[in-house]
One Martini backbone bead per residue (centre of mass of N, CA, C, O) as a GRO file, in nm:
protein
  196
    1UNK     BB    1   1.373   3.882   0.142
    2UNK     BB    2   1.019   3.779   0.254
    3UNK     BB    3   0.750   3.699   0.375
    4UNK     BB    4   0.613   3.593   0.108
    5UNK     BB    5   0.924   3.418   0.062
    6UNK     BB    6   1.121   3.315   0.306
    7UNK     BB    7   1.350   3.086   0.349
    8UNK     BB    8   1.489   2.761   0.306
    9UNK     BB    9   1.702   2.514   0.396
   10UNK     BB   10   1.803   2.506   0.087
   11UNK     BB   11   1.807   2.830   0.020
   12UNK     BB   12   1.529   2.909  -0.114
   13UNK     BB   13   1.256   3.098  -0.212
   14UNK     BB   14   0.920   3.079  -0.100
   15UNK     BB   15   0.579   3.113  -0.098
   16UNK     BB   16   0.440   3.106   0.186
   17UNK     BB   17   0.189   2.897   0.121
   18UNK     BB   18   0.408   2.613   0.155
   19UNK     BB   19   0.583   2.614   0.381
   20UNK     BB   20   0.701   2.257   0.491
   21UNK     BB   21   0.532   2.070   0.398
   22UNK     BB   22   0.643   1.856   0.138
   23UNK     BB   23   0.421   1.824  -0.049
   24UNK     BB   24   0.378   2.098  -0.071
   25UNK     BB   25   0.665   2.212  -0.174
   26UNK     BB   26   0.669   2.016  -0.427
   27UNK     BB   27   0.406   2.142  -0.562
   28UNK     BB   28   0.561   2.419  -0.585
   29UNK     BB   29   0.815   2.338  -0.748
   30UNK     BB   30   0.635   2.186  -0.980
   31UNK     BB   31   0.320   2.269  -1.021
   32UNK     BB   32   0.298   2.540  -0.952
   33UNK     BB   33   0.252   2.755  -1.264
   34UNK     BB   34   0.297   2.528  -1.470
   35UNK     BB   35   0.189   2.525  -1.719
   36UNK     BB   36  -0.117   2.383  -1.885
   37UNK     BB   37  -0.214   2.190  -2.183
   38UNK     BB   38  -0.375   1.952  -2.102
   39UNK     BB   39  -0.721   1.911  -2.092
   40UNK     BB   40  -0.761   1.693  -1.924
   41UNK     BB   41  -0.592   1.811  -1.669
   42UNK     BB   42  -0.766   2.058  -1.664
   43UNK     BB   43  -0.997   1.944  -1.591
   44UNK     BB   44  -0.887   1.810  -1.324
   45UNK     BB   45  -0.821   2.098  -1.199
   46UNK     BB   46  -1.069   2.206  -1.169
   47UNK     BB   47  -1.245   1.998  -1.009
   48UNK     BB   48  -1.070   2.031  -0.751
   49UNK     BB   49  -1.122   2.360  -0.744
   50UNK     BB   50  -1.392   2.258  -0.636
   51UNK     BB   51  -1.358   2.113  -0.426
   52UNK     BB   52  -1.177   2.338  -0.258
   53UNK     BB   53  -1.440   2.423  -0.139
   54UNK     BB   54  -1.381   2.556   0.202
   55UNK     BB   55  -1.082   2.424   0.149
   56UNK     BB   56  -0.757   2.341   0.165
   57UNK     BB   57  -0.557   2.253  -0.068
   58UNK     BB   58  -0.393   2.018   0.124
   59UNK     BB   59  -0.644   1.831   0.129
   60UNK     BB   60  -0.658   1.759  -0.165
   61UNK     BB   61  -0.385   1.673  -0.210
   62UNK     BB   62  -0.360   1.442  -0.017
   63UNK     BB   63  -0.605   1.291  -0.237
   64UNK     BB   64  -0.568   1.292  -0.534
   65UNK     BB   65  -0.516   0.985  -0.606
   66UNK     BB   66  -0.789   0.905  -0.477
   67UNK     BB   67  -0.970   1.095  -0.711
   68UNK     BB   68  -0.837   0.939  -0.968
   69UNK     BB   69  -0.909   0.680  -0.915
   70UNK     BB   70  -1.245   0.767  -0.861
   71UNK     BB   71  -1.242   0.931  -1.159
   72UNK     BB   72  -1.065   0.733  -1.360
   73UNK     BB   73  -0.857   0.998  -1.441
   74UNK     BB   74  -1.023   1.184  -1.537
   75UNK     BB   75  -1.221   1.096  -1.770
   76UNK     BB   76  -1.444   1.251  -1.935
   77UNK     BB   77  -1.615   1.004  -2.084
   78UNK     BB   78  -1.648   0.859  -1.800
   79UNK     BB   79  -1.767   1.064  -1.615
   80UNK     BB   80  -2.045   1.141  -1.797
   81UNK     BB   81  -2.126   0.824  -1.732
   82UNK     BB   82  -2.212   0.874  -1.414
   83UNK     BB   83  -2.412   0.751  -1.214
   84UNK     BB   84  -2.577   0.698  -0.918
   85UNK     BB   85  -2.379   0.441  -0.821
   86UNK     BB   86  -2.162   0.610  -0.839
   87UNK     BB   87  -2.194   0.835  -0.650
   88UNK     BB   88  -2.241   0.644  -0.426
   89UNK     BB   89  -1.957   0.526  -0.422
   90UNK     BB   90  -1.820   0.797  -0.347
   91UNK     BB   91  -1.963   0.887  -0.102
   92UNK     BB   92  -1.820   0.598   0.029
   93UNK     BB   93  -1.543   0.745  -0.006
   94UNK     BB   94  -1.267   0.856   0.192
   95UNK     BB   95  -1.092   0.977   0.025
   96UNK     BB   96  -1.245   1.179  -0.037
   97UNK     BB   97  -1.487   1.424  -0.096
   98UNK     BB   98  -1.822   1.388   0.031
   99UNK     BB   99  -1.999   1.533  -0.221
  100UNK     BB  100  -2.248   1.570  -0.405
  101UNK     BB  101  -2.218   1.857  -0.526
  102UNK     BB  102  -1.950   1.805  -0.649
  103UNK     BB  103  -1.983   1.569  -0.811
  104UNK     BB  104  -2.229   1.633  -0.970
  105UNK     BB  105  -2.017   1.864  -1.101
  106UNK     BB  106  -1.825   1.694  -1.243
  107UNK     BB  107  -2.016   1.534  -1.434
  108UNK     BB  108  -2.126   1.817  -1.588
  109UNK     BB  109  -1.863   1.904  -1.676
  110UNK     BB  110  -1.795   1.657  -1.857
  111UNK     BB  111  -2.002   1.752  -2.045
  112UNK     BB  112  -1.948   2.004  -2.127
  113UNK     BB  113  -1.629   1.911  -2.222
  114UNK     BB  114  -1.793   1.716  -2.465
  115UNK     BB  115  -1.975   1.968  -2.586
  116UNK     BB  116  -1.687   2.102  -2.703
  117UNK     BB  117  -1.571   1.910  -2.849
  118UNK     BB  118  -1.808   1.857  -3.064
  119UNK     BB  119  -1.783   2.163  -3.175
  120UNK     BB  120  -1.466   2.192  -3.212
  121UNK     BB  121  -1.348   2.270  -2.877
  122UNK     BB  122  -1.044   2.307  -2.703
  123UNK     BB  123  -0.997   2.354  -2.413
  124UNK     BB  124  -0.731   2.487  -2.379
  125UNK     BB  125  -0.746   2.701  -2.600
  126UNK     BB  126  -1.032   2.828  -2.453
  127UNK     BB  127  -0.863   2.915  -2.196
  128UNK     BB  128  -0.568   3.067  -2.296
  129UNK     BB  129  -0.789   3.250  -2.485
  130UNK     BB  130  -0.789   3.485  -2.215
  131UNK     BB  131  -0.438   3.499  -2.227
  132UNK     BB  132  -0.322   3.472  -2.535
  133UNK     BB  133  -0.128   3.198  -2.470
  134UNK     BB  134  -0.022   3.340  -2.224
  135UNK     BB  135   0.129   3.434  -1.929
  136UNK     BB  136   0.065   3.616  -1.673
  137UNK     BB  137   0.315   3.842  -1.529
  138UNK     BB  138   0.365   3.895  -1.218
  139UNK     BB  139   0.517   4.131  -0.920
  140UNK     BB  140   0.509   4.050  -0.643
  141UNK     BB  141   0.596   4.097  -0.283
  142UNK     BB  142   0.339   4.057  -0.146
  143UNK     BB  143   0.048   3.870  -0.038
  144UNK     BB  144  -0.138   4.136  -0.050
  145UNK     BB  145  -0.183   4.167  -0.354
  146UNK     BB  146  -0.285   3.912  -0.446
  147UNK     BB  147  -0.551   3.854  -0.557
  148UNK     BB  148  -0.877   3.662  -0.592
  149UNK     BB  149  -0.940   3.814  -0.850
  150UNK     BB  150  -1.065   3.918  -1.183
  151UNK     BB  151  -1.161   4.007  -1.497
  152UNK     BB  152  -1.041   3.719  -1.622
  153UNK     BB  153  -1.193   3.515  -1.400
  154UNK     BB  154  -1.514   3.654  -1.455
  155UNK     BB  155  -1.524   3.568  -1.723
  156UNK     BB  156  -1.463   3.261  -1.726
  157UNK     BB  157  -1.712   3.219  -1.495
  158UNK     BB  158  -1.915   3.297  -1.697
  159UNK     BB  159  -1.840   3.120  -1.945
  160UNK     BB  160  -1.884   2.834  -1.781
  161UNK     BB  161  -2.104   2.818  -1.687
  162UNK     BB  162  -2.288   2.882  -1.960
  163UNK     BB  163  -2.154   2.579  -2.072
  164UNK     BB  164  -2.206   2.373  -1.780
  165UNK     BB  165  -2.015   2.440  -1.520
  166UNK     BB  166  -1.913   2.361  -1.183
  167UNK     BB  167  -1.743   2.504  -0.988
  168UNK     BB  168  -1.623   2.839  -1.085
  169UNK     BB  169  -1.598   3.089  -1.003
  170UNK     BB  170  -1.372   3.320  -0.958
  171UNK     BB  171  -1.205   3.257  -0.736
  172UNK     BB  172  -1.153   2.937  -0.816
  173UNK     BB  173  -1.036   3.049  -1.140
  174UNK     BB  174  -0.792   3.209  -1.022
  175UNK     BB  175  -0.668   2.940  -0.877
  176UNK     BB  176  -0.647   2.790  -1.170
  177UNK     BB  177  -0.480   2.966  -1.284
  178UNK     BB  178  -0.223   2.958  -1.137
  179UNK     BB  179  -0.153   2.633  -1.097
  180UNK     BB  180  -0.175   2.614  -1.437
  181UNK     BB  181   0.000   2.908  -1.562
  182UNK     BB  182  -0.188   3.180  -1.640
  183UNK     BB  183  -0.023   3.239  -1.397
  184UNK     BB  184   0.214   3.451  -1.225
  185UNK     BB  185   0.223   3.397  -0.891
  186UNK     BB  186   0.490   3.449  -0.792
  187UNK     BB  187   0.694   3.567  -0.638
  188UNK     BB  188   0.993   3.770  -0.686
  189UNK     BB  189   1.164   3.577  -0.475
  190UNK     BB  190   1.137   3.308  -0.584
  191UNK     BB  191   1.266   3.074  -0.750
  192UNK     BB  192   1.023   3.040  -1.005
  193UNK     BB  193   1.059   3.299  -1.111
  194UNK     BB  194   0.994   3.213  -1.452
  195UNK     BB  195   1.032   2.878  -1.465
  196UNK     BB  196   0.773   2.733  -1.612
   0.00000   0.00000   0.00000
């Protein structure tokens, strides 16, 4: 056991950015690192760690159904038909973060991933293409060891911005690349590493 990983009481060792709020907890044990191959599912994690720049992800995770609700499912078909009064609707849900500029970059990502479809390019397919289609398994001890960025992370979110996708930075989208399972950054001693 390390401080990287913890023991929680129920015996398991968890990687300590999940601390011990429940919620947090949940979503390191079932969501956080699990593969994510459906490409809607994928735009809504995308667009949600846009919305989490500037701050911590249990902010985003406490409102998550509340974005899902204002978001509409997250369908790209839906949300790319946005227009001023959605904005504003938006800016006016408590639930949400309400910047102007992360909503319509949401609105403008549902647009690009609707021109990749149209091209017939899998958003999915595209993303995970980045990875060779299997998630890079890291062996960290330490929570310092952890990058920030790689440079496949600065590939994807250059050639995602090119596309017209928006708040995808590369810290942005490794930390989008860990969530989604392209990435095993479990620590070594975590319960879930390798059980994705």
């Amino acid at each position: 056991m390390s401080d990287a990983a913890p023991r929680h009481a129920d015996g398991k060792c968890r990687c300590g950015w999940c601390g011990t709020d429940p919620l947090y907890v949940a979503y390191h044990d079932t969501d956080w690192g699990t593969p994510e191959r459906d490409s809607r599912a994928l735009y809504e994690k995308l667009v949600l760690d846009g919305f989490q720049a500037g701050l911590a992800w249990i902010t985003i995770l406490r409102k998550r159904e509340s974005f899902r609700a204002a978001f509409r499912g997250f369908d790209p078909d839906v949300v790319a038909r946005f227009g001023e009064a959605d904005v504003e609707r938006l800016l006016g849900d408590p639930g949400i973060v309400r910047s102007r500029a992360k909503i319509a970059g949401a609105v403008k990502s549902a647009r690009a991933y609707l021109a990749m479809r149209d091209r017939g390019e899998d958003f999915s397919d595209y993303l995970w293409g980045f990875v060779d289609g299997a998630p890079i398994v890291n062996r960290w001890t330490e929570r310092a060891q952890v990058p920030v960025s790689t440079p496949i992370s600065e590939a994807l979110s250059k050639d995602l911005k090119r596309r017209g996708f928006t708040f995808c930075g590369p810290v942005i989208v490794y930390a989008f690349m860990q969530a989604v399972g392209m990435v095993d950054d479990h620590m070594a001693d975590c319960w879930r590493k390798g059980k994705a």
